[in-house]
Coordinates of C-alpha atoms and ligand atoms in Angstrom, one line a residue:
Chain A
M1 CA 0.0 -0.1 0.0
P2 CA 1.3 3.5 -1.0
R3 CA 2.3 5.6 2.4
V4 CA 0.7 8.8 2.7
S5 CA 2.1 11.4 5.3
A6 CA -0.3 12.5 8.2
T7 CA -0.7 15.8 6.8
E8 CA -1.4 14.9 3.4
A9 CA -4.2 12.5 5.0
A10 CA -5.3 15.4 6.9
S11 CA -6.0 17.3 4.0
L12 CA -7.8 14.4 2.2
R13 CA -9.9 14.0 5.4
Y14 CA -11.0 17.4 5.3
V15 CA -14.4 18.2 4.2
K16 CA -16.0 21.4 3.3
Q17 CA -19.1 22.1 5.2
S18 CA -22.1 24.1 4.4
F19 CA -22.4 27.5 6.1
W20 CA -24.9 26.2 8.6
K21 CA -23.0 23.2 9.6
D22 CA -19.9 25.4 9.7
A23 CA -21.6 27.7 12.3
L24 CA -22.9 24.7 14.2
T25 CA -19.4 23.2 14.7
N26 CA -17.5 26.4 15.4
H27 CA -20.0 28.4 17.2
P28 CA -22.4 25.7 18.9
G29 CA -23.0 27.9 22.0
V30 CA -24.3 31.0 20.0
I31 CA -26.6 28.6 17.8
S32 CA -28.0 27.3 21.0
I33 CA -28.5 30.4 22.7
A34 CA -30.4 31.9 19.6
V35 CA -32.6 28.8 19.5
F36 CA -33.3 29.5 23.3
V37 CA -34.0 32.9 22.6
L38 CA -36.7 32.0 19.9
V39 CA -38.2 29.3 22.2
V40 CA -38.7 32.0 25.0
A41 CA -40.2 34.5 22.5
T42 CA -42.6 31.9 21.0
T43 CA -43.6 30.7 24.5
F44 CA -44.4 34.2 25.7
S45 CA -45.9 35.2 22.6
I46 CA -48.4 32.4 22.8
I47 CA -49.1 32.6 26.8
T48 CA -49.4 36.2 26.8
D49 CA -51.4 38.6 24.7
N50 CA -49.1 41.6 24.5
F51 CA -45.5 40.3 24.5
L52 CA -45.2 40.4 20.9
T53 CA -46.0 43.9 20.2
V54 CA -43.7 46.8 18.9
H55 CA -44.3 48.8 22.1
N56 CA -43.5 45.7 24.4
L57 CA -40.5 44.7 22.5
L58 CA -39.1 48.3 22.6
A59 CA -39.6 48.5 26.3
V60 CA -37.8 45.2 26.6
L61 CA -34.9 46.6 24.9
R62 CA -35.0 50.0 26.8
Q63 CA -34.9 48.0 29.9
A64 CA -31.8 46.0 28.4
A65 CA -29.8 48.7 27.5
P66 CA -27.7 49.2 30.4
L67 CA -27.2 45.3 30.9
C68 CA -26.2 45.3 27.2
I69 CA -23.4 47.8 27.7
A70 CA -22.1 46.4 30.9
A71 CA -22.1 43.0 29.3
A72 CA -20.4 43.9 26.1
A73 CA -17.5 45.1 28.3
M74 CA -17.8 42.1 30.7
T75 CA -17.4 39.8 27.4
F76 CA -13.9 41.1 27.3
V77 CA -13.1 40.9 31.0
I78 CA -14.5 37.1 30.9
T79 CA -12.6 36.1 27.7
T80 CA -9.2 37.0 29.3
G81 CA -10.1 34.4 31.9
G82 CA -10.8 37.2 34.4
I83 CA -14.4 38.6 36.2
D84 CA -15.6 42.0 37.2
L85 CA -18.0 41.8 40.2
S86 CA -17.9 45.5 40.8
V87 CA -20.1 46.8 37.7
G88 CA -23.4 47.2 39.9
S89 CA -21.5 49.4 42.4
V90 CA -19.6 51.2 39.9
G91 CA -22.7 52.1 37.8
A92 CA -24.4 53.3 41.4
V93 CA -21.4 55.6 41.9
A94 CA -21.5 57.1 38.4
G95 CA -25.2 57.6 38.7
V96 CA -25.1 59.1 42.0
L97 CA -21.9 61.2 41.5
A98 CA -23.5 62.6 38.2
S99 CA -26.9 63.5 39.8
T100 CA -25.2 65.0 42.9
A101 CA -23.0 66.9 40.9
M102 CA -25.7 68.6 39.1
H103 CA -28.2 68.7 41.9
G104 CA -25.9 69.6 44.7
W105 CA -22.9 71.2 43.2
G106 CA -24.4 73.1 40.5
V107 CA -22.2 71.3 37.9
P108 CA -23.3 71.5 34.3
V109 CA -24.8 68.3 32.8
L110 CA -21.8 67.7 30.4
P111 CA -19.0 67.9 33.0
A112 CA -21.0 65.9 35.3
I113 CA -21.4 63.0 32.8
M114 CA -17.7 63.4 32.0
L115 CA -16.9 63.3 35.9
A116 CA -18.9 60.0 36.1
L117 CA -17.3 58.3 33.4
L118 CA -13.8 59.6 34.4
V119 CA -14.3 58.1 37.9
G120 CA -15.1 55.0 36.1
A121 CA -12.0 55.0 34.2
C122 CA -9.9 55.7 37.4
I123 CA -11.7 52.7 39.3
G124 CA -11.0 50.5 36.4
S125 CA -7.2 51.3 36.3
V126 CA -7.0 50.6 40.0
H127 CA -8.5 47.2 39.3
G128 CA -6.2 46.7 36.2
Y129 CA -3.0 47.7 38.3
L130 CA -4.0 45.2 41.3
I131 CA -4.7 42.5 38.8
A132 CA -2.3 42.8 36.0
F133 CA 0.7 44.4 37.9
Q134 CA 0.4 42.9 41.4
G135 CA -1.1 39.8 40.6
I136 CA -4.0 39.7 43.0
P137 CA -7.1 37.4 41.5
P138 CA -9.8 39.6 39.7
F139 CA -12.3 37.9 42.0
I140 CA -10.9 39.2 45.2
V141 CA -9.9 42.9 43.5
T142 CA -13.4 43.4 42.1
L143 CA -15.3 41.7 45.1
T144 CA -14.0 44.1 47.5
S145 CA -14.7 47.0 45.0
L146 CA -18.5 45.6 45.1
F147 CA -18.6 46.6 48.7
I148 CA -16.5 49.8 48.7
Y149 CA -18.2 51.5 45.9
R150 CA -21.6 50.7 47.1
G151 CA -20.4 52.3 50.4
V152 CA -19.2 55.2 48.3
A153 CA -22.6 55.8 46.7
L154 CA -24.4 55.5 50.1
L155 CA -21.9 58.1 51.6
L156 CA -22.5 60.4 48.7
T157 CA -26.4 60.5 48.9
E158 CA -26.7 59.7 52.7
G159 CA -29.5 57.5 51.7
Y160 CA -31.5 60.0 49.8
S161 CA -32.3 59.8 45.9
I162 CA -31.2 62.8 44.0
P163 CA -33.3 63.9 41.2
I164 CA -31.9 65.1 37.7
P165 CA -33.3 67.8 35.9
S166 CA -35.8 66.4 33.4
D167 CA -34.7 68.9 30.6
S168 CA -31.0 68.0 30.8
I169 CA -29.1 66.0 28.2
L170 CA -28.8 63.4 30.9
A171 CA -32.5 62.8 31.2
F172 CA -32.8 62.7 27.3
L173 CA -30.2 60.1 27.0
G174 CA -32.3 57.8 29.6
R175 CA -35.8 58.7 28.3
G176 CA -35.6 60.4 24.9
W177 CA -36.5 58.9 21.4
V178 CA -35.0 59.5 18.2
L179 CA -36.5 58.1 14.8
G180 CA -39.0 56.0 17.0
I181 CA -36.3 54.3 18.9
P182 CA -35.3 55.0 22.6
M183 CA -32.1 56.6 23.1
P184 CA -30.6 53.9 25.5
V185 CA -31.4 51.4 22.7
L186 CA -29.4 53.5 20.3
L187 CA -26.6 53.8 23.0
A188 CA -26.5 50.1 23.5
G189 CA -26.5 49.3 19.7
A190 CA -23.5 51.6 19.2
T191 CA -21.8 49.9 22.0
L192 CA -22.2 46.4 20.7
V193 CA -21.0 47.3 17.3
A194 CA -18.1 48.7 18.7
A195 CA -17.6 45.8 20.7
Y196 CA -18.0 43.5 18.2
I197 CA -15.5 45.1 16.0
A198 CA -12.8 45.5 18.8
L199 CA -13.2 41.7 19.8
N200 CA -13.1 40.2 16.2
H201 CA -11.3 42.8 14.0
T202 CA -8.8 44.6 16.0
R203 CA -5.3 43.4 17.5
F204 CA -6.5 44.2 20.9
G205 CA -9.4 41.7 20.5
R206 CA -7.0 39.1 19.2
Y207 CA -4.9 39.6 22.4
V208 CA -7.9 39.4 24.7
V209 CA -8.7 36.1 23.2
G210 CA -5.0 35.0 23.2
V211 CA -4.6 36.1 27.2
G212 CA -7.6 33.8 27.9
S213 CA -6.4 31.0 26.0
N214 CA -2.5 31.0 26.6
A215 CA -1.3 34.2 28.3
E216 CA 2.4 33.1 28.6
G217 CA 2.3 32.4 24.9
V218 CA 1.2 35.7 23.9
R219 CA 3.7 37.3 26.3
R220 CA 6.5 35.4 24.6
S221 CA 5.0 36.7 21.1
G222 CA 5.9 40.0 22.5
V223 CA 2.6 41.3 23.6
S224 CA 2.3 43.3 26.8
I225 CA -0.2 41.2 28.5
R226 CA -0.5 43.4 31.4
K227 CA -1.6 46.3 29.3
V228 CA -4.2 44.0 27.5
R229 CA -5.4 43.1 31.0
T230 CA -5.5 46.7 32.4
L231 CA -7.5 47.9 29.5
V232 CA -10.0 45.3 29.7
Y233 CA -10.7 46.2 33.5
I234 CA -10.7 50.2 32.5
W235 CA -13.4 49.5 29.8
S236 CA -15.4 47.3 32.1
S237 CA -15.5 50.3 34.5
V238 CA -16.2 52.8 32.3
A239 CA -19.1 50.6 30.5
A240 CA -20.3 49.9 34.2
A241 CA -20.6 53.9 34.6
A242 CA -22.3 54.3 31.6
A243 CA -24.7 51.9 32.3
G244 CA -25.2 53.3 35.8
L245 CA -25.8 56.9 34.2
I246 CA -28.5 55.6 31.6
L247 CA -30.2 53.9 34.7
T248 CA -30.2 57.0 36.7
A249 CA -31.4 58.9 33.7
R250 CA -34.3 56.4 33.0
L251 CA -35.3 56.3 36.6
G252 CA -34.9 60.2 36.8
S253 CA -32.9 60.1 40.1
G254 CA -29.6 58.6 41.3
S255 CA -29.8 56.3 44.3
A256 CA -27.3 54.3 46.1
N257 CA -29.6 51.3 45.6
Q258 CA -29.7 51.2 41.9
G259 CA -28.3 48.2 40.3
V260 CA -28.0 45.8 43.2
M261 CA -27.0 42.4 41.9
F262 CA -26.8 44.1 38.4
E263 CA -23.5 42.2 38.2
L264 CA -25.0 38.9 38.2
D265 CA -27.3 39.6 35.5
V266 CA -24.3 40.8 33.5
I267 CA -22.2 37.6 34.0
A268 CA -25.3 35.5 33.6
A269 CA -25.9 37.3 30.2
V270 CA -22.4 36.8 29.0
V271 CA -22.1 33.2 30.3
L272 CA -25.6 32.2 28.5
G273 CA -24.1 33.7 25.3
S274 CA -21.4 31.1 25.5
T275 CA -18.4 33.0 26.4
S276 CA -16.3 30.6 28.4
L277 CA -15.6 31.5 32.1
F278 CA -12.2 29.7 31.8
G279 CA -11.2 32.3 29.1
G280 CA -10.1 32.2 25.5
R281 CA -13.5 32.0 23.9
G282 CA -15.7 35.1 23.7
S283 CA -18.8 36.2 21.6
I284 CA -20.5 39.6 21.4
V285 CA -23.4 38.2 19.2
G286 CA -23.8 35.6 22.0
T287 CA -23.8 38.1 24.7
I288 CA -26.5 40.3 22.8
L289 CA -28.8 37.0 22.5
G290 CA -27.9 36.4 26.3
V291 CA -29.2 40.0 27.3
L292 CA -32.4 39.3 25.1
A293 CA -32.9 36.0 26.7
I294 CA -32.7 37.4 30.3
S295 CA -34.7 40.6 29.5
M296 CA -37.5 38.6 27.8
I297 CA -37.7 36.2 30.6
V298 CA -38.1 38.8 33.2
N299 CA -40.6 40.9 31.1
G300 CA -42.6 37.8 29.8
L301 CA -43.1 36.5 33.6
I302 CA -44.5 39.9 34.6
L303 CA -46.8 39.7 31.8
A304 CA -47.7 36.3 32.3
H305 CA -48.7 37.6 35.8
V306 CA -46.3 35.4 37.6
S307 CA -45.9 36.5 41.0
P308 CA -42.6 38.6 41.6
Y309 CA -41.6 36.4 44.2
Y310 CA -41.2 33.6 41.6
T311 CA -39.5 35.7 39.0
Q312 CA -36.0 35.5 40.4
I313 CA -36.3 31.9 40.9
A314 CA -37.8 31.0 37.6
T315 CA -35.1 33.4 35.8
G316 CA -32.2 31.5 37.8
L317 CA -33.7 28.0 37.0
I318 CA -34.1 28.7 33.5
I319 CA -30.4 30.2 32.9
I320 CA -28.9 27.3 34.7
L321 CA -30.8 24.8 32.2
A322 CA -29.8 26.9 29.2
I323 CA -26.2 26.7 30.4
W324 CA -26.2 23.0 31.0
F325 CA -27.5 22.5 27.7
N326 CA -24.8 24.8 26.3
T327 CA -22.1 22.7 28.2
W328 CA -23.5 19.7 26.8
L329 CA -23.1 21.1 23.2
L330 CA -19.6 22.4 23.6
D331 CA -18.6 19.2 25.0
R332 CA -19.7 17.2 22.1
P333 CA -16.7 17.6 19.9
A334 CA -14.5 16.5 22.8
R335 CA -16.5 13.6 23.4
R336 CA -16.3 12.6 19.7
V337 CA -12.6 12.8 19.7
G338 CA -12.1 11.2 23.1
Chain B
M1 CA 40.3 24.5 20.3
L2 CA 40.8 24.9 16.5
R3 CA 38.0 24.1 14.0
E4 CA 38.3 24.0 10.4
N5 CA 35.1 22.3 9.3
N6 CA 33.6 25.3 7.6
G7 CA 35.5 28.0 6.1
A8 CA 32.5 30.3 6.1
L9 CA 32.2 30.4 9.7
A10 CA 33.1 33.9 10.9
P11 CA 35.8 34.3 13.5
R12 CA 33.5 36.0 16.2
P13 CA 30.7 33.9 17.6
R14 CA 27.2 35.1 17.0
V15 CA 26.2 34.1 20.4
D16 CA 28.4 34.0 23.4
M17 CA 26.9 33.5 26.7
R18 CA 29.1 33.4 29.8
G19 CA 28.7 32.4 33.4
I20 CA 24.9 32.3 33.2
T21 CA 23.2 31.7 36.5
K22 CA 19.5 31.5 37.5
T23 CA 17.9 30.3 40.8
Y24 CA 14.3 29.4 41.5
G25 CA 13.6 29.5 45.1
P26 CA 15.9 26.6 46.7
I27 CA 16.7 25.3 43.1
R28 CA 19.9 26.4 41.2
S29 CA 18.7 25.7 37.8
L30 CA 21.8 27.2 36.1
R31 CA 25.1 27.6 38.1
G32 CA 27.2 29.2 35.4
V33 CA 26.9 28.0 31.9
D34 CA 28.9 29.1 29.1
L35 CA 27.5 28.7 25.5
S36 CA 29.0 29.9 22.2
L37 CA 27.4 29.7 18.8
A38 CA 28.8 30.2 15.5
P39 CA 26.9 31.8 12.6
G40 CA 25.4 28.9 10.6
E41 CA 26.2 26.3 13.1
V42 CA 23.9 23.8 14.7
L43 CA 24.2 23.2 18.3
G44 CA 22.8 20.2 19.9
L45 CA 21.8 20.8 23.7
V46 CA 21.4 17.5 25.7
G47 CA 21.2 16.5 29.5
D48 CA 18.9 14.8 31.9
N49 CA 15.5 15.9 32.7
G50 CA 16.0 19.2 34.7
A51 CA 19.6 19.5 33.8
G52 CA 18.6 23.1 32.7
K53 CA 18.3 23.0 29.0
S54 CA 14.8 24.8 28.9
T55 CA 15.9 27.4 31.3
L56 CA 19.0 28.1 29.4
T57 CA 17.4 28.5 26.1
K58 CA 14.8 30.6 27.7
V59 CA 17.3 33.1 28.9
L60 CA 18.5 33.6 25.5
S61 CA 15.1 34.0 24.0
G62 CA 14.2 36.6 26.8
A63 CA 11.4 34.6 28.3
V64 CA 13.6 34.1 31.5
T65 CA 15.8 36.9 32.9
P66 CA 19.2 35.3 34.2
D67 CA 20.5 36.4 37.8
G68 CA 24.0 36.8 36.5
G69 CA 26.3 36.1 33.5
T70 CA 26.6 37.9 30.2
I71 CA 25.1 37.8 26.6
S72 CA 26.9 38.8 23.5
I73 CA 25.4 38.9 20.2
D74 CA 27.9 39.3 17.4
G75 CA 30.4 40.8 20.1
E76 CA 27.9 43.2 21.4
E77 CA 26.9 42.7 24.9
V78 CA 23.0 42.7 25.3
R79 CA 20.4 42.6 28.1
F80 CA 17.1 41.0 27.4
N81 CA 14.1 41.9 29.7
N82 CA 11.5 40.2 27.7
P83 CA 11.0 38.2 24.6
A84 CA 10.4 41.4 22.5
D85 CA 14.0 42.3 23.3
A86 CA 15.4 39.1 22.0
R87 CA 13.3 39.4 18.8
R88 CA 14.6 42.5 18.2
K89 CA 18.1 40.7 18.0
R90 CA 16.6 38.2 15.7
I91 CA 16.4 35.5 18.2
E92 CA 13.5 33.2 17.8
M93 CA 12.5 30.0 19.8
V94 CA 10.1 27.2 19.5
Y95 CA 9.2 26.6 23.2
Q96 CA 8.7 22.8 24.6
D97 CA 5.3 23.8 25.3
L98 CA 4.9 25.4 21.9
S99 CA 3.1 28.7 23.3
L100 CA 0.1 28.3 20.9
C101 CA -3.3 29.7 21.6
D102 CA -5.9 26.6 21.2
T103 CA -8.9 29.0 20.8
V104 CA -7.3 31.0 18.1
D105 CA -7.1 29.8 14.3
V106 CA -4.0 28.8 12.5
A107 CA -3.3 32.2 10.8
G108 CA -4.1 34.0 14.0
N109 CA -1.5 32.0 15.9
L110 CA 1.3 32.4 13.1
F111 CA 0.7 36.3 13.0
M112 CA 0.4 36.6 16.9
G113 CA 2.0 39.8 18.1
R114 CA 2.4 41.0 14.5
E115 CA -0.8 41.0 12.9
L116 CA -1.6 42.6 9.6
T117 CA -3.8 45.5 9.7
R118 CA -5.6 47.6 7.1
S119 CA -6.8 51.1 8.1
F120 CA -10.6 51.4 7.9
A121 CA -11.8 55.2 8.7
G122 CA -8.7 55.8 10.4
I123 CA -9.0 52.7 12.4
P124 CA -6.5 49.7 12.3
L125 CA -8.5 46.6 11.6
L126 CA -7.1 42.9 11.3
A127 CA -6.4 42.2 7.5
H128 CA -7.9 38.7 8.0
D129 CA -7.8 37.5 4.3
A130 CA -4.3 38.8 3.7
M131 CA -3.3 36.9 6.8
H132 CA -4.9 33.6 5.8
E133 CA -3.2 33.9 2.4
R134 CA 0.4 34.7 3.7
A135 CA -0.1 31.9 6.2
R136 CA -1.1 29.2 3.7
I137 CA 1.9 30.5 1.5
M138 CA 4.4 30.4 4.5
L139 CA 3.3 26.8 5.4
Q140 CA 3.3 25.8 1.9
G141 CA 6.8 27.0 1.6
L142 CA 7.9 24.7 4.7
G143 CA 6.3 21.8 3.1
I144 CA 3.7 21.7 5.8
R145 CA 0.0 20.9 4.6
I146 CA -2.5 22.2 7.2
P147 CA -5.8 21.8 5.5
D148 CA -7.3 25.0 6.5
T149 CA -5.7 28.0 8.1
H150 CA -9.1 28.8 9.8
A151 CA -9.0 25.7 11.8
L152 CA -8.4 26.3 15.6
V153 CA -5.0 25.2 16.6
G154 CA -6.7 23.2 19.7
N155 CA -8.3 21.1 17.1
L156 CA -5.3 20.0 15.4
S157 CA -2.9 17.1 16.1
G158 CA 0.3 17.3 18.2
G159 CA 2.4 17.1 15.0
Q160 CA 0.6 19.8 13.2
R161 CA 0.7 22.0 16.3
Q162 CA 4.5 21.5 16.5
A163 CA 4.7 22.0 12.7
I164 CA 3.0 25.6 13.2
A165 CA 4.9 26.6 16.1
I166 CA 8.3 25.9 13.9
S167 CA 6.9 27.9 10.9
R168 CA 5.9 30.7 13.1
A169 CA 9.5 30.9 14.5
I170 CA 11.3 30.6 11.2
S171 CA 8.8 33.3 9.5
F172 CA 10.5 35.8 11.4
E173 CA 13.7 35.1 9.7
P174 CA 15.7 34.7 12.7
L175 CA 19.4 34.8 13.1
V176 CA 19.3 32.4 15.9
L177 CA 16.8 29.8 15.8
I178 CA 16.3 27.8 19.1
M179 CA 14.3 24.8 19.3
D180 CA 13.2 23.0 22.5
E181 CA 12.3 19.4 21.7
P182 CA 10.8 20.2 18.4
T183 CA 10.4 16.6 17.6
A184 CA 8.9 15.2 20.7
A185 CA 5.5 14.7 19.4
L186 CA 6.3 13.7 15.9
A187 CA 6.1 10.7 13.7
V188 CA 9.0 9.4 11.7
A189 CA 8.4 11.1 8.5
E190 CA 7.7 14.6 10.4
V191 CA 11.1 14.2 12.4
E192 CA 12.8 13.9 9.1
A193 CA 11.1 17.2 7.7
V194 CA 12.1 18.9 10.7
L195 CA 15.6 18.0 10.5
E196 CA 15.6 18.7 6.8
I197 CA 14.2 22.2 7.9
I198 CA 17.0 22.6 10.4
R199 CA 19.7 21.7 7.5
N200 CA 18.3 24.3 5.3
V201 CA 17.9 27.2 7.7
S202 CA 21.5 26.5 8.6
K203 CA 22.8 26.5 5.2
M204 CA 21.3 30.0 4.8
G205 CA 23.4 31.0 7.7
V206 CA 20.9 30.8 10.6
S207 CA 22.3 29.5 13.8
V208 CA 20.4 26.7 15.7
I209 CA 20.2 25.5 19.0
L210 CA 18.4 22.0 19.1
V211 CA 17.6 20.6 22.2
T212 CA 16.3 17.0 22.3
H213 CA 16.4 13.6 24.0
R214 CA 16.6 11.8 20.6
L215 CA 20.5 11.4 20.4
Q216 CA 20.7 9.9 16.9
D217 CA 19.1 12.9 15.2
L218 CA 22.0 15.1 16.7
F219 CA 24.6 13.1 14.6
L220 CA 22.5 13.8 11.6
V221 CA 22.2 17.7 11.8
C222 CA 24.6 19.2 14.4
N223 CA 28.2 20.4 14.3
R224 CA 28.7 20.3 18.0
I225 CA 26.9 18.6 20.9
M226 CA 26.7 20.6 24.3
V227 CA 26.1 18.3 27.3
M228 CA 24.4 19.8 30.5
Y229 CA 24.7 18.3 33.9
E230 CA 22.7 19.7 36.8
G231 CA 22.8 23.3 35.7
T232 CA 26.4 23.3 34.4
N233 CA 27.8 22.6 30.9
V234 CA 30.3 19.5 31.2
A235 CA 31.6 19.0 27.5
T236 CA 30.9 20.2 23.9
P237 CA 32.5 17.6 21.7
E238 CA 32.4 18.0 18.0
V239 CA 30.1 15.5 16.5
A240 CA 33.0 14.4 14.1
S241 CA 35.0 13.4 17.0
T242 CA 32.4 12.0 19.3
S243 CA 30.0 8.9 19.4
L244 CA 26.7 8.0 20.5
S245 CA 28.1 6.2 23.4
E246 CA 30.5 9.1 24.5
I247 CA 27.4 11.4 24.6
V248 CA 25.4 8.9 26.7
E249 CA 28.5 8.6 29.2
L250 CA 28.6 12.3 29.4
I251 CA 25.0 12.6 30.5
V252 CA 25.0 9.7 32.7
G253 CA 28.5 8.9 33.6
H254 CA 29.5 12.4 34.9
K255 CA 26.3 12.2 37.2
F256 CA 28.0 9.5 39.4
E257 CA 31.5 11.0 39.0
A258 CA 30.4 14.4 40.1
A259 CA 28.1 13.0 43.0
S260 CA 30.8 11.0 44.4
A261 CA 33.4 13.8 43.9
R262 CA 31.2 16.3 46.0
A263 CA 30.2 13.7 48.7
Ligands
LIG401 N1 9.6 28.3 36.5 C1 10.3 27.7 37.4 N2 10.0 27.6 38.8 C2 10.6 26.7 39.5 N3 11.7 26.0 39.1 C3 11.9 25.9 37.7 C4 11.3 26.6 36.9 N4 11.7 26.5 35.8 C5 12.5 25.4 35.8 N5 12.7 25.0 36.9 C6 13.8 24.1 37.4 O1 15.1 24.3 37.0 C7 15.6 23.2 36.8 C8 15.8 23.0 35.3 O2 14.8 23.0 34.6 P1 14.6 22.7 33.0 O3 13.2 22.7 32.7 O4 15.4 24.0 32.5 O5 15.2 21.4 32.8 P2 15.2 20.5 31.2 O6 16.7 20.2 31.3 O7 14.6 21.6 30.0 O8 14.6 19.2 31.6 P3 13.5 18.4 30.4 O9 14.6 17.4 29.6 O10 12.8 17.7 31.3 O11 12.8 19.3 29.6 C9 14.6 22.0 37.3 O12 14.9 21.5 38.5 C10 13.2 22.8 37.2 O13 12.3 22.0 38.4
LIG402 MG1 13.1 21.2 28.8

């Protein structure tokens, strides 16, 4: 029998697949969450009267906007193999700071917004320094920040909620409509497009994936992985601040209790979207679908008149089932080989 | 020692490492190692597990900073604080653990750290098509057939992964190429291909350091063989004037001698 080398044999064994089969082999997680979103949408369309209306769907999107923005940045953090537990608290500080600056200190609206975002960037820099340069685990660093910044928000407000002028630009960003679409939705859309391009079409995105996959390998390739890690946490905190500002704007006032447990929604959305908690694998499209799934479940359960006491339990159960299914899907290729 | 096996060899060594030391906690990984390498020379590096081969080569590639000793490249003393510094001196290394990203595709790994970009509205975006095209040509040129440069490296076989790590190093057109056990996971035909690559690049003037436990390979491609023992270099015989049994003796025999001498 003629001998064929392993690499030649490999090219003989290579089968060109159709687009859909290709998508299923390369992105099984994203496909499965897409199916899940469809199932959720269909279910609520059937069991409730007004789920599938333009009005309701726009409301869902408007509600989902802050989650989208924070989750887009969290996708980068988790893809490097890290985590950011501080996003809810950082968002609260941003919202409270902007409203206090405007209401209490008489700062004009634009500087107030800039101040909030800048504080976000500073918080992220501290996270990045402690994690990337001092080697403290991200879980510890951002968990302590979760406590610290919630405390800072309480300190700033002394427990009151601080209104923002309803005719300011900030209020418009939270409640305005442009071309029939709510402002927050437009902002979230722009963030997602930017995040998609950054993750898939820039060097930074490539290094984010590389750091999560084999950080030492990327370092040996001459890339400053500390810089990559630091930037990821800066963006996460800035996005959290932006999300907090939009939430404040929508609610009409800054409150130290806004966005409690927000970080869990964000992480759930990202993981639901098939980004790997072990790092090295991330998908912005998956994150969008994860955000949609969570937001639609919350909205649908309300429309279906399920007692609010059950909503959290039901959301949690549905998410763990979806992730279980996803893990099963992602494991399949490995099982085929082994 | 006089050498006259190759008239093209420059009088000055391309790499000259002197008294290199490195300590990891309680372990003195390198206890003053000398290494010199001429342009176009292939130097075999052998020794027991834990002798310090990987540590020494990582020092030269900038991945590990030594505690002491000097490194000169073409007569000029250098300090490498990170792999990027060594790369600037055109020193490339294929690491024992390959340093590939499993969740990145073949082209992405080949171009890691030096991605091609094109400007779109002033933003540099990855030039995916160009990188895949260049990657295909790069692999073809080295006689490596990977069916698809879009395949994730994690899904490739051990030999294919090794081939990619080697192509990656060679594509930087190095002056010094260090290979730490490049043939460990390879079948017979692939080993032959790697040895052929080593012969070719050395003919083009590239200096090669080959770390391997396959002693028979050393006699096929090397000019000299450097034997390491417990963090020191014990001998560096010319291939022409040594034998497999002498090398084995140097690796194993010295162990007993040295141990009894110290006791
Ligand atoms: N990062 C590290 N931390 C602690 N000890 C280390 C480290 N790297 C190497 N060592 C130690 O240094 C010594 C030399 O290791 P090295 O990897 O250089 O050996 P080697 O000759 O390449 O062995 P092998 O043939 O098994 O690859 C070993 O005792 C090892 O345990
Ligand atoms: Mg080794």
